[in-house]
Short mmCIF file of N, CA and C in Angstrom, two decimals:
data_model
loop_
_atom_site.label_atom_id
_atom_site.label_comp_id
_atom_site.label_asym_id
_atom_site.label_seq_id
_atom_site.Cartn_x
_atom_site.Cartn_y
_atom_site.Cartn_z
N UNK A 52 136.32 53.71 46.80
CA UNK A 52 134.90 53.39 46.76
C UNK A 52 134.33 53.28 48.17
N UNK A 53 135.10 52.63 49.07
CA UNK A 53 134.67 52.46 50.46
C UNK A 53 134.51 53.83 51.14
N UNK A 54 135.48 54.77 50.90
CA UNK A 54 135.41 56.10 51.51
C UNK A 54 134.20 56.88 51.02
N UNK A 55 133.90 56.79 49.72
CA UNK A 55 132.74 57.49 49.18
C UNK A 55 131.45 56.95 49.78
N UNK A 56 131.36 55.61 49.92
CA UNK A 56 130.17 55.01 50.51
C UNK A 56 130.00 55.42 51.97
N UNK A 57 131.12 55.44 52.71
CA UNK A 57 131.07 55.86 54.12
C UNK A 57 130.67 57.32 54.24
N UNK A 58 131.19 58.16 53.34
CA UNK A 58 130.84 59.59 53.37
C UNK A 58 129.38 59.80 53.06
N UNK A 59 128.87 59.07 52.08
CA UNK A 59 127.46 59.23 51.70
C UNK A 59 126.54 58.81 52.84
N UNK A 60 126.97 57.82 53.62
CA UNK A 60 126.16 57.37 54.74
C UNK A 60 126.04 58.44 55.82
N UNK A 61 127.04 59.33 55.91
CA UNK A 61 127.03 60.39 56.92
C UNK A 61 126.47 61.71 56.36
N UNK A 62 126.08 61.72 55.11
CA UNK A 62 125.56 62.94 54.50
C UNK A 62 124.29 63.37 55.22
N UNK A 63 124.13 64.68 55.34
CA UNK A 63 122.98 65.22 56.05
C UNK A 63 122.31 66.26 55.16
N UNK A 64 121.03 66.10 54.92
CA UNK A 64 120.27 67.03 54.09
C UNK A 64 119.22 67.70 54.98
N UNK A 65 119.18 69.03 54.93
CA UNK A 65 118.20 69.78 55.74
C UNK A 65 117.51 70.82 54.87
N UNK A 66 116.22 70.94 55.05
CA UNK A 66 115.40 71.93 54.35
C UNK A 66 115.13 73.08 55.30
N UNK A 67 115.12 74.30 54.76
CA UNK A 67 114.88 75.46 55.61
C UNK A 67 114.30 76.63 54.85
N UNK A 68 114.25 77.76 55.53
CA UNK A 68 113.77 79.02 54.97
C UNK A 68 114.86 80.07 55.18
N UNK A 69 115.12 80.84 54.12
CA UNK A 69 116.18 81.84 54.17
C UNK A 69 115.61 83.20 53.77
N UNK A 70 116.08 84.24 54.43
CA UNK A 70 115.66 85.59 54.09
C UNK A 70 116.75 86.58 54.43
N UNK A 71 116.69 87.75 53.82
CA UNK A 71 117.73 88.71 54.11
C UNK A 71 117.54 90.06 53.46
N UNK A 72 118.58 90.84 53.54
CA UNK A 72 118.58 92.26 53.16
C UNK A 72 119.66 92.51 52.11
N UNK A 73 119.30 93.20 51.03
CA UNK A 73 120.25 93.60 49.99
C UNK A 73 120.68 95.05 50.20
N UNK A 74 121.98 95.30 50.09
CA UNK A 74 122.50 96.66 50.03
C UNK A 74 123.08 96.80 48.63
N UNK A 75 122.35 97.46 47.75
CA UNK A 75 122.67 97.48 46.32
C UNK A 75 123.85 98.39 46.03
N UNK A 76 124.78 97.88 45.22
CA UNK A 76 125.97 98.60 44.78
C UNK A 76 125.81 98.83 43.28
N UNK A 77 125.28 100.01 42.91
CA UNK A 77 124.94 100.31 41.51
C UNK A 77 126.14 100.88 40.77
N UNK A 78 126.41 100.35 39.56
CA UNK A 78 127.47 100.89 38.71
C UNK A 78 126.98 100.97 37.27
N UNK A 79 127.58 101.90 36.50
CA UNK A 79 127.28 102.02 35.07
C UNK A 79 128.56 102.14 34.29
N UNK A 80 128.50 101.74 32.99
CA UNK A 80 129.68 101.81 32.14
C UNK A 80 130.09 103.25 31.89
N UNK A 81 129.14 104.16 31.85
CA UNK A 81 129.42 105.59 31.70
C UNK A 81 128.44 106.37 32.55
N UNK A 82 128.81 107.60 32.89
CA UNK A 82 127.96 108.42 33.75
C UNK A 82 126.91 109.11 32.89
N UNK A 83 125.82 108.38 32.58
CA UNK A 83 124.75 108.97 31.77
C UNK A 83 123.50 109.25 32.58
N UNK A 84 123.53 108.86 33.87
CA UNK A 84 122.39 109.17 34.71
C UNK A 84 122.81 109.13 36.16
N UNK A 85 122.19 109.95 36.97
CA UNK A 85 122.48 109.98 38.40
C UNK A 85 121.65 108.92 39.10
N UNK A 86 122.31 108.07 39.86
CA UNK A 86 121.60 107.02 40.58
C UNK A 86 122.23 106.83 41.94
N UNK A 87 121.41 106.48 42.91
CA UNK A 87 121.89 106.24 44.27
C UNK A 87 121.74 104.76 44.61
N UNK A 88 122.72 104.26 45.37
CA UNK A 88 122.62 102.90 45.86
C UNK A 88 121.44 102.80 46.81
N UNK A 89 120.73 101.69 46.72
CA UNK A 89 119.52 101.54 47.51
C UNK A 89 119.48 100.19 48.21
N UNK A 90 118.28 99.77 48.57
CA UNK A 90 118.11 98.57 49.37
C UNK A 90 117.25 97.54 48.66
N UNK A 91 117.03 96.42 49.33
CA UNK A 91 116.15 95.39 48.83
C UNK A 91 116.09 94.24 49.81
N UNK A 92 115.44 93.16 49.40
CA UNK A 92 115.32 92.00 50.28
C UNK A 92 115.22 90.74 49.43
N UNK A 93 115.35 89.59 50.09
CA UNK A 93 115.15 88.30 49.43
C UNK A 93 114.61 87.31 50.45
N UNK A 94 113.83 86.31 49.96
CA UNK A 94 113.24 85.31 50.86
C UNK A 94 112.87 84.07 50.03
N UNK A 95 112.98 82.89 50.66
CA UNK A 95 112.56 81.68 49.97
C UNK A 95 113.10 80.42 50.62
N UNK A 96 112.75 79.25 50.06
CA UNK A 96 113.22 77.98 50.62
C UNK A 96 114.68 77.72 50.29
N UNK A 97 115.35 76.97 51.16
CA UNK A 97 116.75 76.63 50.96
C UNK A 97 116.99 75.18 51.37
N UNK A 98 117.95 74.55 50.73
CA UNK A 98 118.31 73.17 51.01
C UNK A 98 119.81 73.11 51.27
N UNK A 99 120.19 72.47 52.38
CA UNK A 99 121.61 72.36 52.75
C UNK A 99 122.00 70.89 52.78
N UNK A 100 123.10 70.57 52.13
CA UNK A 100 123.59 69.19 52.08
C UNK A 100 125.02 69.19 52.59
N UNK A 101 125.31 68.38 53.60
CA UNK A 101 126.65 68.34 54.17
C UNK A 101 127.17 66.92 54.29
N UNK A 102 128.48 66.75 54.10
CA UNK A 102 129.17 65.50 54.38
C UNK A 102 129.99 65.77 55.63
N UNK A 103 129.53 65.25 56.76
CA UNK A 103 130.13 65.60 58.06
C UNK A 103 131.59 65.22 58.17
N UNK A 104 132.03 64.18 57.47
CA UNK A 104 133.41 63.73 57.61
C UNK A 104 134.41 64.78 57.13
N UNK A 105 134.03 65.57 56.17
CA UNK A 105 134.97 66.53 55.58
C UNK A 105 134.64 67.99 55.87
N UNK A 106 133.44 68.29 56.33
CA UNK A 106 133.01 69.67 56.54
C UNK A 106 132.61 70.33 55.23
N UNK A 107 132.59 69.56 54.14
CA UNK A 107 132.18 70.09 52.84
C UNK A 107 130.68 69.93 52.67
N UNK A 108 130.10 70.79 51.91
CA UNK A 108 128.68 70.69 51.63
C UNK A 108 128.27 71.66 50.55
N UNK A 109 126.99 71.70 50.29
CA UNK A 109 126.43 72.61 49.29
C UNK A 109 125.12 73.16 49.83
N UNK A 110 124.73 74.31 49.30
CA UNK A 110 123.37 74.78 49.57
C UNK A 110 122.76 75.29 48.28
N UNK A 111 121.47 75.07 48.16
CA UNK A 111 120.71 75.44 46.98
C UNK A 111 119.44 76.13 47.46
N UNK A 112 119.14 77.29 46.86
CA UNK A 112 117.95 78.06 47.27
C UNK A 112 117.16 78.49 46.05
N UNK A 113 115.90 78.82 46.25
CA UNK A 113 115.04 79.45 45.25
C UNK A 113 114.43 80.67 45.94
N UNK A 114 114.92 81.87 45.58
CA UNK A 114 114.59 83.07 46.34
C UNK A 114 113.87 84.12 45.48
N UNK A 115 112.89 84.77 46.07
CA UNK A 115 112.34 85.99 45.48
C UNK A 115 113.29 87.11 45.93
N UNK A 116 113.89 87.81 44.97
CA UNK A 116 114.92 88.82 45.24
C UNK A 116 114.48 90.15 44.65
N UNK A 117 114.42 91.19 45.49
CA UNK A 117 114.02 92.52 45.02
C UNK A 117 115.11 93.53 45.37
N UNK A 118 115.54 94.30 44.37
CA UNK A 118 116.55 95.34 44.58
C UNK A 118 116.01 96.64 44.00
N UNK A 119 116.31 97.75 44.67
CA UNK A 119 115.77 99.04 44.26
C UNK A 119 116.88 100.07 44.15
N UNK A 120 116.81 100.89 43.09
CA UNK A 120 117.70 102.04 42.97
C UNK A 120 116.86 103.28 42.69
N UNK A 121 117.45 104.43 42.92
CA UNK A 121 116.76 105.69 42.69
C UNK A 121 117.50 106.44 41.60
N UNK A 122 116.81 106.81 40.52
CA UNK A 122 117.45 107.51 39.40
C UNK A 122 116.84 108.90 39.23
N UNK A 123 117.63 109.79 38.66
CA UNK A 123 117.20 111.16 38.40
C UNK A 123 116.93 111.35 36.92
N UNK A 124 115.69 111.64 36.58
CA UNK A 124 115.32 112.01 35.22
C UNK A 124 114.64 113.36 35.30
N UNK A 125 113.46 113.49 34.68
CA UNK A 125 112.67 114.70 34.85
C UNK A 125 112.27 114.85 36.32
N UNK A 126 112.12 113.71 36.99
CA UNK A 126 111.84 113.68 38.42
C UNK A 126 112.54 112.45 38.99
N UNK A 127 112.62 112.38 40.31
CA UNK A 127 113.25 111.23 40.96
C UNK A 127 112.35 110.02 40.83
N UNK A 128 112.93 108.90 40.41
CA UNK A 128 112.16 107.69 40.16
C UNK A 128 112.83 106.50 40.84
N UNK A 129 112.04 105.66 41.48
CA UNK A 129 112.56 104.42 42.05
C UNK A 129 112.29 103.29 41.07
N UNK A 130 113.35 102.55 40.73
CA UNK A 130 113.22 101.43 39.81
C UNK A 130 113.54 100.15 40.58
N UNK A 131 112.61 99.19 40.56
CA UNK A 131 112.81 97.94 41.28
C UNK A 131 113.17 96.82 40.32
N UNK A 132 114.13 96.01 40.74
CA UNK A 132 114.48 94.80 40.02
C UNK A 132 113.89 93.63 40.80
N UNK A 133 113.00 92.88 40.16
CA UNK A 133 112.36 91.73 40.80
C UNK A 133 112.80 90.47 40.07
N UNK A 134 113.40 89.54 40.82
CA UNK A 134 113.94 88.32 40.25
C UNK A 134 113.54 87.11 41.06
N UNK A 135 113.55 85.97 40.42
CA UNK A 135 113.63 84.69 41.11
C UNK A 135 115.07 84.25 40.93
N UNK A 136 115.82 84.13 42.02
CA UNK A 136 117.23 83.77 41.94
C UNK A 136 117.44 82.36 42.49
N UNK A 137 118.40 81.67 41.86
CA UNK A 137 118.74 80.31 42.26
C UNK A 137 120.25 80.25 42.51
N UNK A 138 120.68 80.46 43.78
CA UNK A 138 122.10 80.33 44.10
C UNK A 138 122.46 78.87 44.45
N UNK A 139 123.62 78.42 43.99
CA UNK A 139 124.16 77.11 44.32
C UNK A 139 125.57 77.33 44.84
N UNK A 140 125.77 77.13 46.14
CA UNK A 140 127.05 77.44 46.77
C UNK A 140 127.74 76.20 47.31
N UNK A 141 129.05 76.15 47.16
CA UNK A 141 129.88 75.14 47.80
C UNK A 141 130.28 75.69 49.16
N UNK A 142 130.13 74.88 50.23
CA UNK A 142 130.39 75.33 51.60
C UNK A 142 131.52 74.52 52.22
N UNK A 143 132.25 75.18 53.10
CA UNK A 143 133.25 74.51 53.92
C UNK A 143 133.04 74.99 55.36
N UNK A 144 132.70 74.04 56.26
CA UNK A 144 132.38 74.38 57.65
C UNK A 144 133.52 73.98 58.57
N UNK A 145 133.86 74.89 59.49
CA UNK A 145 134.89 74.65 60.51
C UNK A 145 134.21 74.64 61.87
N UNK A 146 134.66 73.76 62.75
CA UNK A 146 134.08 73.71 64.10
C UNK A 146 132.99 72.68 64.19
N UNK A 147 132.23 72.75 65.25
CA UNK A 147 131.18 71.78 65.53
C UNK A 147 129.84 72.26 65.01
N UNK A 148 129.16 71.41 64.25
CA UNK A 148 127.83 71.76 63.78
C UNK A 148 126.77 71.49 64.85
N UNK A 149 127.12 70.76 65.88
CA UNK A 149 126.16 70.51 66.96
C UNK A 149 126.05 71.69 67.92
N UNK A 150 127.07 72.57 67.92
CA UNK A 150 126.99 73.76 68.79
C UNK A 150 127.27 75.03 67.99
N UNK A 151 128.53 75.23 67.57
CA UNK A 151 128.91 76.44 66.85
C UNK A 151 129.87 76.10 65.72
N UNK A 152 129.53 76.49 64.52
CA UNK A 152 130.39 76.27 63.37
C UNK A 152 130.52 77.54 62.55
N UNK A 153 131.70 77.75 62.00
CA UNK A 153 131.94 78.86 61.07
C UNK A 153 132.04 78.26 59.67
N UNK A 154 131.53 78.97 58.68
CA UNK A 154 131.61 78.43 57.32
C UNK A 154 131.90 79.54 56.33
N UNK A 155 132.50 79.13 55.20
CA UNK A 155 132.72 80.01 54.06
C UNK A 155 132.04 79.35 52.87
N UNK A 156 131.65 80.16 51.90
CA UNK A 156 130.98 79.59 50.74
C UNK A 156 131.20 80.46 49.51
N UNK A 157 131.04 79.83 48.36
CA UNK A 157 131.16 80.52 47.07
C UNK A 157 130.39 79.71 46.04
N UNK A 158 129.86 80.40 45.04
CA UNK A 158 129.16 79.68 43.98
C UNK A 158 128.41 80.58 43.04
N UNK A 159 127.90 79.98 41.98
CA UNK A 159 127.15 80.74 40.97
C UNK A 159 125.70 80.97 41.38
N UNK A 160 125.11 81.97 40.74
CA UNK A 160 123.70 82.29 40.96
C UNK A 160 123.08 82.71 39.64
N UNK A 161 121.89 82.20 39.35
CA UNK A 161 121.16 82.58 38.14
C UNK A 161 119.89 83.30 38.57
N UNK A 162 119.61 84.43 37.93
CA UNK A 162 118.40 85.19 38.24
C UNK A 162 117.51 85.30 37.02
N UNK A 163 116.21 85.13 37.22
CA UNK A 163 115.22 85.25 36.15
C UNK A 163 114.30 86.43 36.45
N UNK A 164 114.26 87.38 35.55
CA UNK A 164 113.55 88.64 35.79
C UNK A 164 112.03 88.47 35.81
N UNK A 165 111.39 89.17 36.75
CA UNK A 165 109.93 89.25 36.83
C UNK A 165 109.46 90.65 36.46
N UNK A 166 110.38 91.49 35.94
CA UNK A 166 110.05 92.88 35.64
C UNK A 166 109.23 93.03 34.37
N UNK A 167 108.49 94.14 34.31
CA UNK A 167 107.72 94.48 33.12
C UNK A 167 108.66 95.04 32.06
N UNK A 168 108.06 95.66 31.05
CA UNK A 168 108.85 96.24 29.97
C UNK A 168 109.66 97.44 30.46
N UNK A 169 110.34 98.09 29.50
CA UNK A 169 111.22 99.19 29.86
C UNK A 169 110.48 100.35 30.50
N UNK A 170 111.21 101.11 31.32
CA UNK A 170 110.66 102.28 31.98
C UNK A 170 111.26 103.53 31.36
N UNK A 171 110.45 104.55 31.16
CA UNK A 171 110.91 105.82 30.61
C UNK A 171 111.42 106.67 31.76
N UNK A 172 112.68 107.05 31.70
CA UNK A 172 113.28 107.89 32.73
C UNK A 172 112.96 109.36 32.43
N UNK A 173 113.19 109.76 31.19
CA UNK A 173 112.82 111.09 30.72
C UNK A 173 112.67 111.02 29.21
N UNK A 174 112.61 112.17 28.52
CA UNK A 174 112.38 112.17 27.08
C UNK A 174 113.52 111.57 26.28
N UNK A 175 114.69 111.42 26.91
CA UNK A 175 115.85 110.94 26.16
C UNK A 175 116.39 109.59 26.64
N UNK A 176 115.91 109.11 27.79
CA UNK A 176 116.50 107.88 28.35
C UNK A 176 115.44 106.88 28.79
N UNK A 177 115.72 105.60 28.54
CA UNK A 177 114.86 104.52 29.03
C UNK A 177 115.72 103.49 29.78
N UNK A 178 115.07 102.71 30.63
CA UNK A 178 115.74 101.70 31.46
C UNK A 178 115.06 100.37 31.23
N UNK A 179 115.84 99.31 30.95
CA UNK A 179 115.26 97.97 30.76
C UNK A 179 116.15 96.93 31.40
N UNK A 180 115.56 96.11 32.31
CA UNK A 180 116.31 95.01 32.92
C UNK A 180 116.43 93.86 31.93
N UNK A 181 117.51 93.11 32.05
CA UNK A 181 117.72 91.91 31.24
C UNK A 181 116.75 90.82 31.70
N UNK A 182 116.41 89.90 30.80
CA UNK A 182 115.49 88.82 31.15
C UNK A 182 116.08 87.85 32.16
N UNK A 183 117.41 87.70 32.13
CA UNK A 183 118.08 86.83 33.10
C UNK A 183 119.48 87.36 33.33
N UNK A 184 120.09 86.96 34.43
CA UNK A 184 121.46 87.37 34.70
C UNK A 184 122.19 86.28 35.47
N UNK A 185 123.50 86.30 35.34
CA UNK A 185 124.37 85.34 36.00
C UNK A 185 125.27 86.11 36.94
N UNK A 186 125.43 85.61 38.17
CA UNK A 186 126.28 86.28 39.14
C UNK A 186 127.00 85.24 39.99
N UNK A 187 127.91 85.73 40.84
CA UNK A 187 128.71 84.86 41.70
C UNK A 187 128.62 85.38 43.14
N UNK A 188 128.48 84.46 44.09
CA UNK A 188 128.45 84.78 45.51
C UNK A 188 129.77 84.39 46.17
N UNK A 189 130.20 85.19 47.14
CA UNK A 189 131.37 84.87 47.96
C UNK A 189 131.09 85.40 49.36
N UNK A 190 131.12 84.50 50.37
CA UNK A 190 130.79 84.96 51.71
C UNK A 190 131.10 83.96 52.80
N UNK A 191 130.56 84.22 53.98
CA UNK A 191 130.78 83.35 55.13
C UNK A 191 129.74 83.61 56.19
N UNK A 192 129.77 82.78 57.25
CA UNK A 192 128.78 82.96 58.29
C UNK A 192 128.99 82.06 59.49
N UNK A 193 127.96 82.03 60.33
CA UNK A 193 127.97 81.26 61.58
C UNK A 193 126.76 80.33 61.56
N UNK A 194 126.98 79.07 61.97
CA UNK A 194 125.92 78.08 62.07
C UNK A 194 125.79 77.67 63.54
N UNK A 195 124.60 77.84 64.12
CA UNK A 195 124.35 77.50 65.52
C UNK A 195 123.46 76.27 65.63
N UNK A 196 123.94 75.27 66.34
CA UNK A 196 123.18 74.05 66.64
C UNK A 196 122.65 73.37 65.38
N UNK A 197 123.33 73.58 64.25
CA UNK A 197 122.95 72.99 62.96
C UNK A 197 121.51 73.36 62.57
N UNK A 198 121.00 74.46 63.14
CA UNK A 198 119.62 74.88 62.88
C UNK A 198 119.52 76.33 62.45
N UNK A 199 120.25 77.24 63.11
CA UNK A 199 120.19 78.67 62.80
C UNK A 199 121.47 79.09 62.10
N UNK A 200 121.31 79.90 61.06
CA UNK A 200 122.46 80.34 60.29
C UNK A 200 122.37 81.84 60.03
N UNK A 201 123.48 82.53 60.21
CA UNK A 201 123.58 83.96 59.88
C UNK A 201 124.77 84.08 58.94
N UNK A 202 124.61 84.82 57.84
CA UNK A 202 125.70 84.92 56.86
C UNK A 202 125.71 86.28 56.17
N UNK A 203 126.84 86.56 55.53
CA UNK A 203 127.01 87.78 54.73
C UNK A 203 127.81 87.41 53.50
N UNK A 204 127.42 87.96 52.35
CA UNK A 204 128.16 87.71 51.12
C UNK A 204 128.07 88.90 50.18
N UNK A 205 128.97 88.90 49.20
CA UNK A 205 128.91 89.90 48.13
C UNK A 205 128.48 89.17 46.87
N UNK A 206 127.47 89.68 46.20
CA UNK A 206 126.94 89.11 44.96
C UNK A 206 127.41 89.98 43.80
N UNK A 207 128.26 89.40 42.93
CA UNK A 207 128.84 90.13 41.81
C UNK A 207 128.18 89.68 40.52
N UNK A 208 127.56 90.62 39.80
CA UNK A 208 126.92 90.31 38.53
C UNK A 208 127.98 90.19 37.44
N UNK A 209 127.91 89.11 36.68
CA UNK A 209 128.81 88.91 35.53
C UNK A 209 128.04 89.37 34.29
N UNK A 210 128.56 90.33 33.59
CA UNK A 210 127.82 90.91 32.46
C UNK A 210 127.09 92.14 32.93
N UNK A 211 125.82 92.27 32.52
CA UNK A 211 125.06 93.46 32.91
C UNK A 211 123.69 93.05 33.42
N UNK A 212 123.11 93.89 34.24
CA UNK A 212 121.80 93.67 34.81
C UNK A 212 120.73 94.38 33.98
N UNK A 213 121.09 95.57 33.47
CA UNK A 213 120.12 96.38 32.73
C UNK A 213 120.84 97.23 31.69
N UNK A 214 120.05 97.78 30.76
CA UNK A 214 120.57 98.71 29.76
C UNK A 214 119.85 100.04 29.91
N UNK A 215 120.62 101.12 29.87
CA UNK A 215 120.04 102.46 29.78
C UNK A 215 120.24 102.90 28.33
N UNK A 216 119.13 103.18 27.65
CA UNK A 216 119.19 103.61 26.26
C UNK A 216 119.08 105.12 26.22
N UNK A 217 120.06 105.75 25.57
CA UNK A 217 120.16 107.19 25.49
C UNK A 217 119.92 107.60 24.05
N UNK A 218 118.92 108.44 23.82
CA UNK A 218 118.62 108.93 22.48
C UNK A 218 119.21 110.32 22.32
N UNK A 219 120.12 110.48 21.35
CA UNK A 219 120.71 111.79 21.09
C UNK A 219 119.93 112.45 19.96
N UNK A 220 119.28 113.56 20.25
CA UNK A 220 118.44 114.22 19.25
C UNK A 220 118.98 115.61 18.92
N UNK A 221 118.95 115.95 17.63
CA UNK A 221 119.33 117.28 17.19
C UNK A 221 118.35 117.67 16.09
N UNK A 222 117.76 118.86 16.20
CA UNK A 222 116.77 119.33 15.23
C UNK A 222 115.62 118.34 15.09
N UNK A 223 115.20 117.78 16.24
CA UNK A 223 114.07 116.85 16.30
C UNK A 223 114.28 115.57 15.50
N UNK A 224 115.53 115.29 15.12
CA UNK A 224 115.84 114.05 14.40
C UNK A 224 116.78 113.23 15.27
N UNK A 225 116.48 111.97 15.48
CA UNK A 225 117.34 111.12 16.29
C UNK A 225 118.57 110.75 15.48
N UNK A 226 119.74 111.17 15.96
CA UNK A 226 120.99 110.87 15.28
C UNK A 226 121.60 109.56 15.73
N UNK A 227 121.42 109.22 16.98
CA UNK A 227 122.16 108.09 17.52
C UNK A 227 121.40 107.48 18.68
N UNK A 228 121.56 106.19 18.85
CA UNK A 228 121.00 105.49 19.99
C UNK A 228 122.16 104.77 20.67
N UNK A 229 122.37 105.08 21.94
CA UNK A 229 123.48 104.46 22.67
C UNK A 229 122.93 103.67 23.84
N UNK A 230 123.50 102.47 24.03
CA UNK A 230 123.12 101.64 25.18
C UNK A 230 124.28 101.61 26.15
N UNK A 231 123.97 101.87 27.41
CA UNK A 231 124.99 101.85 28.45
C UNK A 231 124.65 100.74 29.45
N UNK A 232 125.66 99.99 29.84
CA UNK A 232 125.45 98.84 30.72
C UNK A 232 125.35 99.28 32.18
N UNK A 233 124.38 98.70 32.87
CA UNK A 233 124.20 98.97 34.29
C UNK A 233 124.29 97.65 35.06
N UNK A 234 124.85 97.71 36.26
CA UNK A 234 124.97 96.53 37.12
C UNK A 234 124.44 96.84 38.50
N UNK A 235 123.74 95.88 39.09
CA UNK A 235 123.27 96.04 40.46
C UNK A 235 123.86 94.92 41.31
N UNK A 236 125.15 95.04 41.63
CA UNK A 236 125.78 94.13 42.59
C UNK A 236 125.18 94.41 43.96
N UNK A 237 125.40 93.50 44.92
CA UNK A 237 124.81 93.74 46.24
C UNK A 237 125.58 93.03 47.34
N UNK A 238 125.68 93.71 48.48
CA UNK A 238 126.04 93.05 49.73
C UNK A 238 124.75 92.43 50.25
N UNK A 239 124.81 91.18 50.70
CA UNK A 239 123.62 90.50 51.19
C UNK A 239 123.85 89.99 52.61
N UNK A 240 122.96 90.38 53.51
CA UNK A 240 122.97 89.91 54.89
C UNK A 240 121.76 89.00 55.05
N UNK A 241 122.00 87.77 55.54
CA UNK A 241 120.88 86.83 55.58
C UNK A 241 120.85 85.99 56.85
N UNK A 242 119.68 85.42 57.10
CA UNK A 242 119.49 84.47 58.19
C UNK A 242 118.66 83.32 57.64
N UNK A 243 118.93 82.11 58.16
CA UNK A 243 118.19 80.93 57.73
C UNK A 243 117.90 80.06 58.94
N UNK A 244 116.80 79.34 58.84
CA UNK A 244 116.46 78.33 59.87
C UNK A 244 116.21 77.03 59.14
N UNK A 245 116.81 75.95 59.64
CA UNK A 245 116.67 74.62 59.05
C UNK A 245 115.84 73.73 59.96
N UNK A 246 115.02 72.90 59.35
CA UNK A 246 114.10 72.04 60.11
C UNK A 246 114.64 70.61 60.17
#
């Protein structure tokens, strides 16, 4: 009980702003459409909580996250995924937070879609993002003077991000409707400043 009280007394909470760049890693359950990996960005407020005695901490953010891929239908089309994402990461910091510290982190992330209804790719295929998605972050970075942070992580979607619906038609009659799972994992490069 005494150790927990002492640790809580040394806890440090800092509010900041975080932003970064997405490098989208697009995958599908089957090759039913040609798509290229694309880019995106994210930005929003972040909160960092640390217990200095152990180097353990957490960070929580609320980010506007946009990812884009390019698909081939009747013509080339760019499809954007717009989300509000809430990552919650457990952090472990090594070194001095007053000058230079290295940290690693991992944790879950929930995304809530801001996208409109499905998009028509061509006469036989449509694309629809899920209303929400769950993913996991794993990464690390550098913390300077307990104020500036630079990090990189891989964001892995658990489940699927979107469905591509394929209509198989013969003699103008639809015989079958198939849904194929699509995922938009991403490498994320970010910077944050804490006040």
